[in-house]
Coordinates of C-alpha atoms in Angstrom, one line a residue:
Chain A
M1 CA -12.7 162.9 199.7
A2 CA -13.3 160.6 197.3
R3 CA -17.2 160.8 197.4
R4 CA -16.7 164.1 197.7
A5 CA -15.0 165.1 194.7
G6 CA -17.5 163.7 193.3
A7 CA -20.2 164.6 195.1
S8 CA -19.5 168.2 193.7
R9 CA -19.3 167.1 190.0
L10 CA -22.3 165.6 190.5
L11 CA -23.4 169.1 192.2
I12 CA -22.1 171.2 188.6
L13 CA -24.3 168.9 186.4
N14 CA -27.2 169.3 188.6
R15 CA -26.7 172.2 189.2
T16 CA -30.3 173.8 189.1
M17 CA -31.6 170.8 191.1
S18 CA -31.0 171.0 194.6
I19 CA -33.9 168.8 196.1
A20 CA -35.6 165.7 193.9
I21 CA -37.8 164.2 195.8
Q22 CA -39.9 161.6 194.7
N23 CA -42.6 159.4 195.5
I24 CA -42.7 159.4 199.3
T25 CA -45.6 158.2 201.5
K26 CA -45.9 158.0 204.6
R27 CA -48.3 156.9 207.3
F28 CA -48.4 157.3 211.1
G29 CA -50.8 154.3 211.8
L30 CA -53.9 154.0 209.2
H31 CA -53.4 157.8 208.6
P32 CA -51.7 158.1 205.6
A33 CA -49.8 161.2 205.9
L34 CA -48.3 162.0 202.7
R35 CA -49.5 159.2 199.0
D36 CA -47.3 159.2 196.4
V37 CA -45.6 162.8 196.8
S38 CA -43.0 163.8 194.6
L39 CA -41.1 167.6 194.6
D40 CA -38.2 168.9 192.4
I41 CA -36.5 172.2 193.8
H42 CA -34.4 174.3 193.0
D43 CA -31.3 176.0 193.9
G44 CA -32.4 179.1 195.3
E45 CA -36.3 178.9 195.5
L46 CA -37.9 180.2 198.4
I47 CA -40.4 177.8 198.2
A48 CA -43.6 177.7 200.9
L49 CA -46.3 174.1 201.9
L50 CA -48.8 176.0 202.2
G51 CA -52.3 173.3 203.6
P52 CA -54.8 172.8 206.7
S53 CA -53.2 171.5 209.9
G54 CA -53.3 167.7 209.3
S55 CA -52.1 167.9 205.5
G56 CA -48.9 166.4 205.2
K57 CA -46.9 169.6 204.8
T58 CA -45.2 169.3 207.9
T59 CA -44.7 165.5 206.9
L60 CA -43.1 166.4 203.9
L61 CA -40.5 169.3 206.2
R62 CA -39.5 166.6 208.7
F63 CA -38.8 164.2 205.6
I64 CA -36.8 166.4 203.4
A65 CA -35.4 167.0 207.4
G66 CA -34.3 163.6 207.9
L67 CA -36.8 163.1 211.2
E68 CA -39.1 161.2 209.6
F69 CA -38.3 158.4 206.8
A70 CA -40.7 156.7 204.2
D71 CA -42.2 153.2 204.5
A72 CA -41.9 152.5 200.6
R73 CA -38.6 151.7 200.2
D74 CA -38.4 153.4 196.4
G75 CA -38.7 156.4 197.4
R76 CA -35.9 158.6 197.5
I77 CA -34.2 162.1 198.5
S78 CA -31.4 163.7 196.9
F79 CA -29.5 167.0 198.0
Q80 CA -27.6 168.3 194.7
G81 CA -27.8 165.1 193.2
R82 CA -26.4 163.1 196.4
D83 CA -28.4 160.5 197.5
V84 CA -29.9 160.9 200.9
T85 CA -32.7 159.1 201.0
D86 CA -30.8 156.6 203.4
L87 CA -29.0 159.4 206.0
S88 CA -30.0 160.5 208.6
A89 CA -30.7 163.7 210.8
Y90 CA -27.6 164.6 211.6
Q91 CA -25.5 163.2 208.2
R92 CA -27.8 165.5 206.6
K93 CA -27.6 168.8 208.2
A94 CA -30.7 170.5 207.6
G95 CA -31.1 174.0 209.0
F96 CA -33.8 172.9 210.7
V97 CA -35.6 175.9 212.4
F98 CA -38.7 174.4 214.8
Q99 CA -42.4 175.8 215.1
H100 CA -42.1 176.7 218.7
Y101 CA -37.8 177.4 218.4
A102 CA -36.1 174.3 220.7
L103 CA -33.5 176.7 222.0
F104 CA -31.6 174.9 223.8
N105 CA -32.6 176.0 227.3
H106 CA -29.5 175.8 230.0
M107 CA -27.2 177.0 227.1
N108 CA -27.1 180.8 226.2
V109 CA -27.5 182.2 223.0
Y110 CA -23.3 182.3 222.2
E111 CA -23.4 178.3 222.5
N112 CA -26.4 178.1 221.0
I113 CA -25.8 179.0 218.0
A114 CA -22.2 177.5 218.5
F115 CA -23.8 173.8 219.0
S116 CA -23.4 172.6 215.6
F117 CA -19.6 173.4 215.7
R118 CA -19.4 172.1 219.0
V119 CA -20.5 168.5 217.7
L120 CA -18.0 168.3 215.5
P121 CA -15.3 165.5 216.0
R122 CA -12.1 166.9 216.9
S123 CA -9.9 167.0 213.1
K124 CA -12.9 169.2 211.8
R125 CA -13.7 171.4 214.6
P126 CA -12.8 174.9 213.7
P127 CA -10.4 176.7 216.1
E128 CA -12.9 178.8 218.8
S129 CA -11.5 182.0 217.5
A130 CA -12.9 181.8 213.3
I131 CA -16.2 179.9 215.5
R132 CA -16.6 183.8 217.8
E133 CA -16.4 185.3 214.2
R134 CA -19.3 183.4 212.5
V135 CA -21.5 183.8 215.8
T136 CA -20.9 187.1 215.6
E137 CA -21.5 187.3 211.6
L138 CA -24.8 185.3 212.6
L139 CA -25.8 187.6 215.1
R140 CA -25.5 190.2 213.4
A141 CA -27.5 189.5 210.7
V142 CA -30.2 188.5 213.1
Q143 CA -29.4 192.0 214.5
L144 CA -29.2 190.4 218.6
E145 CA -25.8 191.6 218.8
G146 CA -24.7 192.2 222.6
Y147 CA -27.6 188.6 222.8
E148 CA -24.1 186.4 223.3
K149 CA -24.0 185.7 227.3
R150 CA -28.2 185.9 227.3
L151 CA -30.8 182.3 228.0
P152 CA -32.9 181.3 225.6
T153 CA -35.7 182.5 228.7
Q154 CA -34.7 186.0 229.0
L155 CA -35.4 186.6 225.3
S156 CA -38.5 187.8 223.6
G157 CA -40.4 185.3 221.0
G158 CA -39.4 188.0 217.7
Q159 CA -35.7 187.2 218.9
R160 CA -36.2 183.6 219.7
Q161 CA -36.8 183.2 216.2
R162 CA -33.9 184.8 215.4
V163 CA -31.9 183.0 217.7
A164 CA -33.1 179.9 216.2
F165 CA -32.7 181.5 212.5
A166 CA -29.0 182.3 213.6
R167 CA -28.5 177.9 214.5
A168 CA -29.6 176.7 212.0
L169 CA -27.6 178.3 209.1
A170 CA -24.3 178.6 211.6
N171 CA -22.8 175.0 209.6
R172 CA -23.0 176.8 206.7
P173 CA -26.4 174.4 205.1
E174 CA -27.4 173.0 201.8
V175 CA -31.1 173.9 202.2
L176 CA -33.1 175.5 205.2
L177 CA -36.2 173.9 206.9
L178 CA -38.6 176.7 208.5
D179 CA -41.7 175.3 210.4
E180 CA -44.3 177.5 210.9
P181 CA -41.8 179.8 211.6
F182 CA -43.9 182.4 212.2
G183 CA -47.1 181.1 213.7
A184 CA -45.9 181.3 217.7
L185 CA -45.7 185.6 217.6
D186 CA -47.6 188.2 218.0
A187 CA -48.8 190.0 214.0
K188 CA -46.5 192.9 214.2
V189 CA -43.3 191.2 214.8
R190 CA -44.3 188.5 212.2
K191 CA -44.2 190.8 209.9
D192 CA -40.5 192.4 210.1
L193 CA -39.5 188.9 210.4
R194 CA -41.4 187.7 206.9
R195 CA -39.9 191.1 205.3
W196 CA -36.8 190.5 206.7
L197 CA -36.6 186.4 205.6
R198 CA -37.4 188.3 202.3
E199 CA -34.7 189.9 202.6
F200 CA -32.5 187.9 204.0
H201 CA -32.9 185.5 201.1
D202 CA -32.5 187.8 197.9
L203 CA -29.0 188.1 199.3
T204 CA -27.8 185.1 200.1
R205 CA -30.1 182.8 197.4
L206 CA -30.0 179.8 200.9
T207 CA -32.7 177.1 199.4
T208 CA -35.6 177.9 201.3
I209 CA -38.7 175.8 202.5
F210 CA -41.2 177.0 204.8
V211 CA -43.9 175.5 205.5
T212 CA -47.1 176.8 207.2
H213 CA -51.1 177.5 207.1
D214 CA -51.7 181.8 206.1
Q215 CA -52.2 182.1 202.0
D216 CA -51.0 185.6 203.4
E217 CA -47.7 184.9 204.7
A218 CA -47.1 182.8 202.1
F219 CA -48.0 184.1 198.5
E220 CA -45.5 187.5 200.9
V221 CA -42.6 185.5 200.8
A222 CA -42.2 183.1 199.0
D223 CA -41.9 182.2 195.0
R224 CA -42.9 179.1 195.0
V225 CA -45.7 178.3 196.5
V226 CA -46.6 174.2 196.8
L227 CA -50.8 173.4 198.3
I228 CA -50.8 170.4 200.1
D229 CA -53.9 168.1 201.0
Q230 CA -54.7 164.8 202.4
G231 CA -51.3 163.8 202.3
T232 CA -51.2 164.8 198.6
I233 CA -49.8 167.8 196.7
Q234 CA -52.9 170.0 195.0
Q235 CA -50.5 172.6 193.0
S236 CA -47.2 174.0 192.9
G237 CA -46.8 176.8 190.9
T238 CA -45.6 180.9 191.0
P239 CA -48.0 182.5 193.2
S240 CA -50.1 184.6 190.7
E241 CA -50.0 181.3 189.0
V242 CA -52.4 179.3 191.8
R243 CA -54.2 182.5 191.9
N244 CA -55.3 182.5 188.6
N245 CA -55.5 179.6 187.7
P246 CA -56.7 177.2 190.5
A247 CA -56.0 173.2 189.9
N248 CA -58.9 172.4 191.7
S249 CA -61.6 173.1 193.8
F250 CA -59.5 172.2 196.9
V251 CA -57.3 175.0 195.7
A252 CA -59.6 177.5 194.7
D253 CA -61.4 176.8 198.3
F254 CA -58.1 177.3 200.5
L255 CA -57.5 179.9 198.4
G256 CA -61.2 181.1 198.9
L257 CA -61.9 181.8 194.9
T258 CA -64.7 179.5 194.4
E259 CA -67.3 181.8 193.7
N260 CA -66.8 186.0 193.4
D261 CA -69.1 186.2 196.6
A262 CA -67.1 184.0 198.4
P263 CA -64.5 185.6 201.6
A264 CA -68.4 187.0 201.6
A265 CA -70.0 184.6 202.6
R266 CA -67.1 183.1 204.2
T267 CA -67.4 186.4 206.7
E268 CA -71.7 185.4 206.8
C269 CA -70.5 182.0 208.5
Q270 CA -68.2 182.8 210.6
L271 CA -71.5 185.7 211.8
K272 CA -73.7 182.7 212.2
T273 CA -71.7 180.9 214.2
R274 CA -70.5 183.5 216.9
Chain B
M1 CA -76.9 196.6 250.9
P2 CA -77.0 194.3 247.9
G3 CA -73.4 196.0 247.5
A4 CA -71.3 195.3 250.7
T5 CA -72.5 191.2 250.7
S6 CA -71.1 190.6 247.1
I7 CA -67.8 192.5 248.5
H8 CA -68.3 190.0 251.4
I9 CA -68.5 187.7 249.2
N10 CA -65.7 187.8 246.8
N11 CA -62.8 188.9 249.5
R12 CA -63.8 185.3 250.7
Q13 CA -64.2 183.1 247.1
P14 CA -60.2 182.1 247.2
L15 CA -60.9 180.0 250.2
R16 CA -63.7 178.9 249.2
A17 CA -62.3 177.4 246.3
T18 CA -64.0 173.9 247.1
G19 CA -66.9 174.6 248.8
D20 CA -66.0 173.1 251.8
S21 CA -66.9 174.3 254.8
L22 CA -65.0 176.2 257.4
A23 CA -65.7 172.9 260.2
V24 CA -64.9 170.3 257.3
R25 CA -61.7 172.0 256.1
A26 CA -61.1 172.0 259.8
L27 CA -61.0 169.0 260.2
L28 CA -59.3 167.4 257.6
I29 CA -56.7 169.7 258.7
G30 CA -56.3 168.7 262.3
A31 CA -56.4 165.5 260.9
T32 CA -53.9 165.8 258.5
L33 CA -52.0 166.8 261.9
V34 CA -52.3 164.0 264.3
F35 CA -52.2 161.7 262.0
F36 CA -48.4 163.4 260.5
L37 CA -47.8 163.9 264.4
L38 CA -48.1 160.7 265.6
F39 CA -47.0 158.6 263.2
L40 CA -44.4 160.1 261.4
F41 CA -42.9 163.1 264.4
F42 CA -43.4 161.5 267.5
P43 CA -42.0 157.7 266.8
L44 CA -38.0 159.9 264.9
V45 CA -38.4 162.0 267.8
V46 CA -38.2 158.1 270.0
V47 CA -35.6 156.8 267.9
F48 CA -32.9 160.2 268.7
E49 CA -34.6 160.0 272.4
G50 CA -34.2 155.5 272.5
A51 CA -30.8 156.7 271.0
F52 CA -29.5 158.7 273.5
S53 CA -31.5 157.1 277.0
K54 CA -27.9 156.2 277.9
G55 CA -26.2 159.0 277.2
G56 CA -24.1 161.1 274.6
A57 CA -21.1 158.1 276.0
A58 CA -23.0 155.5 275.2
F59 CA -24.8 157.1 271.7
L60 CA -21.0 157.0 270.0
E61 CA -19.4 153.8 271.9
T62 CA -22.2 152.2 269.9
F63 CA -19.5 153.1 266.6
R64 CA -17.2 152.4 268.7
D65 CA -18.1 148.5 267.7
P66 CA -16.2 146.4 264.7
Y67 CA -20.1 144.3 264.1
T68 CA -21.4 148.2 263.7
R69 CA -19.0 149.7 262.0
H70 CA -18.7 146.3 259.7
S71 CA -22.1 147.0 259.4
I72 CA -22.3 150.7 258.2
L73 CA -19.5 150.3 255.5
L74 CA -21.3 147.3 253.5
T75 CA -24.2 149.7 253.7
L76 CA -22.9 152.1 251.6
V77 CA -21.1 150.1 249.5
I78 CA -23.9 147.8 249.1
A79 CA -25.8 151.7 248.1
A80 CA -22.3 152.1 246.3
I81 CA -22.9 149.8 243.8
S82 CA -26.5 149.5 243.0
V83 CA -27.3 153.0 243.0
P84 CA -24.6 154.1 240.0
L85 CA -25.6 150.6 238.5
N86 CA -29.8 152.0 238.9
T87 CA -28.7 155.4 237.8
V88 CA -28.1 154.2 234.0
F89 CA -30.4 151.4 234.0
G90 CA -33.4 153.9 235.1
I91 CA -32.1 156.7 232.4
A92 CA -32.0 154.3 229.7
A93 CA -35.2 152.7 230.6
A94 CA -36.6 156.2 230.8
W95 CA -35.3 156.8 227.3
C96 CA -36.9 154.1 225.6
V97 CA -39.7 154.6 227.2
T98 CA -40.4 158.3 226.2
R99 CA -38.0 158.3 222.1
Y100 CA -39.3 154.5 220.8
K101 CA -42.7 154.1 220.1
F102 CA -42.8 149.8 220.0
R103 CA -44.7 147.3 220.5
G104 CA -45.0 146.1 224.2
L105 CA -44.0 149.2 225.6
S106 CA -46.7 149.6 228.0
F107 CA -46.0 145.7 229.1
L108 CA -42.8 147.7 229.7
I109 CA -43.2 150.2 231.7
T110 CA -45.7 147.7 233.7
L111 CA -43.0 145.8 234.0
I112 CA -40.5 148.5 235.5
D113 CA -43.2 149.0 238.5
L114 CA -43.2 145.6 239.6
P115 CA -40.8 145.9 242.2
L116 CA -42.8 148.4 244.1
W117 CA -46.3 145.3 243.8
V118 CA -44.1 142.7 244.8
S119 CA -43.3 142.2 248.2
P120 CA -39.2 143.1 249.2
V121 CA -39.1 139.5 250.6
I122 CA -40.4 137.1 247.3
A123 CA -38.2 139.2 245.4
G124 CA -35.6 137.7 247.9
L125 CA -37.0 134.5 247.6
L126 CA -37.0 134.7 244.0
Y127 CA -32.8 135.3 244.4
V128 CA -32.6 132.3 246.3
L129 CA -34.0 130.3 244.1
V130 CA -32.5 131.3 241.3
F131 CA -29.2 131.5 242.6
G132 CA -29.5 129.7 246.0
A133 CA -28.1 125.5 247.1
Q134 CA -30.8 124.2 245.7
G135 CA -32.0 126.7 242.1
W136 CA -31.7 127.4 238.5
F137 CA -28.0 128.7 239.5
G138 CA -26.8 126.8 242.3
P139 CA -25.1 123.3 241.0
W140 CA -23.1 125.7 238.4
L141 CA -22.4 128.6 240.5
R142 CA -21.2 125.9 243.4
E143 CA -19.1 124.2 240.3
H144 CA -17.1 127.5 240.2
E145 CA -16.8 128.5 243.7
I146 CA -19.1 131.7 243.2
R147 CA -20.7 132.6 246.3
I148 CA -24.5 135.2 246.0
I149 CA -26.3 133.8 248.3
F150 CA -25.9 134.5 252.2
A151 CA -23.0 137.0 250.4
V152 CA -22.7 140.3 249.2
P153 CA -23.3 139.8 245.4
G154 CA -26.8 138.4 246.4
M155 CA -27.8 141.7 248.9
V156 CA -26.7 144.3 246.1
L157 CA -28.4 141.8 243.2
A158 CA -32.1 141.9 246.1
T159 CA -31.0 146.3 246.6
I160 CA -30.7 146.6 243.0
F161 CA -34.4 144.9 242.1
V162 CA -35.9 146.7 245.3
T163 CA -33.8 150.4 244.0
F164 CA -35.0 149.7 239.8
P165 CA -38.1 152.1 239.8
F166 CA -37.2 155.1 241.6
V167 CA -34.8 156.4 238.8
A168 CA -37.2 155.3 235.8
R169 CA -39.9 157.0 237.3
G170 CA -38.6 160.3 238.1
L171 CA -37.9 160.8 234.6
I172 CA -40.5 159.3 232.3
P173 CA -43.1 161.9 233.5
L174 CA -40.6 164.4 232.5
M175 CA -39.7 163.1 229.7
Q176 CA -42.6 162.7 228.4
A177 CA -43.7 166.7 229.2
Q178 CA -40.6 168.1 227.5
G179 CA -40.8 166.4 224.6
M180 CA -37.4 165.9 221.9
K181 CA -37.7 169.3 220.0
E182 CA -34.6 170.3 221.0
E183 CA -33.3 166.9 220.9
E184 CA -34.5 167.0 217.8
A185 CA -32.8 170.9 216.7
A186 CA -29.5 168.6 218.0
L187 CA -29.4 165.9 215.5
T188 CA -30.5 168.3 212.8
L189 CA -27.2 170.5 214.0
G190 CA -25.4 167.5 213.1
A191 CA -25.0 165.9 216.3
N192 CA -25.1 162.1 217.6
G193 CA -27.0 160.4 220.2
W194 CA -24.4 160.3 223.3
Q195 CA -23.6 163.9 221.6
I196 CA -27.5 164.9 221.8
L197 CA -27.6 162.3 225.0
W198 CA -25.6 164.2 227.4
R199 CA -24.9 167.7 225.9
I200 CA -29.2 168.0 225.9
T201 CA -31.6 165.3 226.8
L202 CA -29.5 165.2 230.6
P203 CA -28.6 169.0 231.2
K204 CA -33.5 169.2 230.3
I205 CA -33.7 166.2 232.7
K206 CA -30.4 166.5 235.9
W207 CA -33.0 167.4 238.7
G208 CA -35.3 165.1 237.9
L209 CA -32.5 162.2 238.3
L210 CA -30.8 163.4 240.8
Y211 CA -34.8 163.4 243.0
G212 CA -34.2 160.2 241.3
I213 CA -31.5 159.4 242.3
I214 CA -32.2 160.1 246.0
L215 CA -35.0 158.1 246.8
C216 CA -33.5 155.1 245.3
N217 CA -30.4 156.0 247.8
A218 CA -32.7 156.5 250.6
R219 CA -34.6 153.5 250.2
A220 CA -31.3 151.3 248.7
M221 CA -29.4 151.9 252.2
G222 CA -33.3 151.7 254.3
E223 CA -33.7 148.5 252.8
F224 CA -34.3 145.4 254.7
G225 CA -36.9 143.0 253.3
A226 CA -34.8 141.5 250.3
V227 CA -31.9 141.7 251.6
S228 CA -32.4 139.8 254.6
V229 CA -33.6 137.3 253.2
V230 CA -30.6 137.1 250.9
S231 CA -28.2 138.0 253.6
G232 CA -28.0 135.4 256.1
H233 CA -27.0 137.2 259.2
I234 CA -23.8 136.4 259.7
R235 CA -22.6 139.7 261.3
G236 CA -19.5 141.3 260.4
K237 CA -19.6 140.3 257.1
T238 CA -23.7 140.8 255.8
N239 CA -25.3 142.6 258.2
T240 CA -26.4 145.7 256.3
M241 CA -27.6 148.8 259.1
P242 CA -31.2 148.0 259.0
L243 CA -30.2 144.1 259.8
H244 CA -27.6 145.0 262.4
I245 CA -30.3 147.2 264.2
E246 CA -32.8 144.5 264.1
I247 CA -30.3 141.8 265.9
L248 CA -29.3 144.5 268.8
Y249 CA -32.9 145.1 269.7
N250 CA -33.1 141.3 269.5
E251 CA -30.1 141.0 272.0
Y252 CA -32.1 143.9 274.1
Q253 CA -29.1 146.0 273.0
F254 CA -32.1 148.8 272.5
A255 CA -29.4 152.1 272.9
S256 CA -27.2 150.4 269.8
A257 CA -30.4 149.6 268.3
F258 CA -32.1 153.3 268.6
A259 CA -28.3 155.0 268.1
V260 CA -28.1 153.8 264.9
A261 CA -31.2 153.5 264.6
S262 CA -31.4 157.4 264.8
V263 CA -28.0 157.5 261.7
L264 CA -30.7 156.1 259.5
G265 CA -33.9 158.3 260.6
L266 CA -31.2 160.5 260.1
L267 CA -30.2 160.2 256.3
A268 CA -34.0 160.6 256.8
I269 CA -34.5 163.8 257.6
I270 CA -31.3 164.6 254.7
T271 CA -33.1 162.7 252.0
L272 CA -36.0 164.5 253.0
I273 CA -34.2 168.2 252.6
L274 CA -32.2 167.7 249.4
K275 CA -35.9 165.8 248.0
T276 CA -37.4 168.7 248.0
R277 CA -35.1 171.0 246.3
A278 CA -34.3 168.7 243.6
E279 CA -38.1 168.5 243.5
W280 CA -39.0 172.0 243.0
R281 CA -35.8 172.3 240.6
A282 CA -37.4 170.0 238.6
E283 CA -40.5 171.4 238.0
Q284 CA -38.9 174.7 237.6
E285 CA -36.9 172.6 234.5
L286 CA -40.4 171.4 233.7
R287 CA -41.3 175.5 233.8
A288 CA -38.7 176.3 232.1
S289 CA -39.6 173.6 228.9
S290 CA -42.5 174.5 228.4
F291 CA -42.8 178.1 229.0
S292 CA -40.3 178.0 226.0
T293 CA -42.2 175.2 224.8
A294 CA -45.2 177.3 224.8
P295 CA -46.9 179.6 221.7

């Protein structure tokens, strides 16, 4: 309890810094996934980690959640000024939405969302009435009222995605992490969910980080875009900053800004390969 | 005319996936059926026919014999000890192999299969060499008056060795295919290792697990070679059903031998039905998980 009080005092001092990542390096075998990455994320920000596949953006997200650990001991990460480097995923309790939802197929929607309460020790577990209230509130927020008894396999992709959102948010995480949240959905549902995420974020101001390889998605939804390639951060800034002042040739290339006729050249290329 | 031919070919296409001619297919199917009837089905019929060759009364009389009863009881006891233990070992091994990456992983997978490659008789001999009177632990065991060889503990050990791979082998491919995204999700939701095992992993693999348990049980009850070496064949003490059948047969009590054998045969049929059902459900389990993870 004493630690908690200390942490909340820090929280007041450091209020604007939600997540601080310092000097993270991670290798998978010989392949370096992250090279000395540092990133500060402010309270209430909505951030997109944008980059090509294999750039290390998902590894960074999983590192924040505690699903991956850094190689070198000098890499640190803190939430709200509280060092969480050595805490495992189940102690950090970051809300995480997986690319393919990872819903529990043998549990209905209600139990999926209530899961983070079910695993609490008895002394900390809220009463069933409070859990019911929270689940109902979340189902309303994701527009799935009345779906409590459905199994995940009886839902469409978009509905499953929204259940995954609700489940990640249930126990009020300090941060919400989304891995390619719209990647597996068709275009129409994608657009709706993007708008929904933006509105939801404006309402709650919950610090949110999402990974995407789709620049339209990143620029349309995020407050700040962090471009990653080859395990390093290439540029970080608001959508207009990045668009108007690409920091290097990778950013310019990736956004298709190298030359004025770059988009046309790309189309030509695509036509040729067909 | 060309149109008619193409329709004709189209109609036959599903049958001709491999391009084999009708004669080849008939030959293969026929050979399989003949083999099945000759080597699997008729022997089973013979067992049941032999069991009732002296009538129903004689059949029942076999099971009033205290030695027969004891052999059935001992078989059940050995299975009741070794199957739960191997279920726990099997889950632990499959968890280890599919959840962690470490040096020597492929060696461990090979080691899990070892009992399938080694002749059961050799497995039994290994235990005699380790725990027997002249074995490594022989003097120590004698000093402490612990009997393992030619006693029930040795038979349990031999059965555990022989039936070890079944649960693990049933689970490893299933758990590999299912992946661990749900487990990771549970982790980020604050579940600890035990909660993940009980609430997420076991429900995910329950039919695959049942499949492994059924096979493990069938083998545990039917095991002959390894158990025979360590048993000592003491009637009413260290005789299981398969060993008892051999003794009855060697004493020319054919009807009784077949009667006990028919119980094992019946067990095999029940196992087959349960196994088929569990297999089917395990497939559904796998499909459900790939359905939810596929884009």
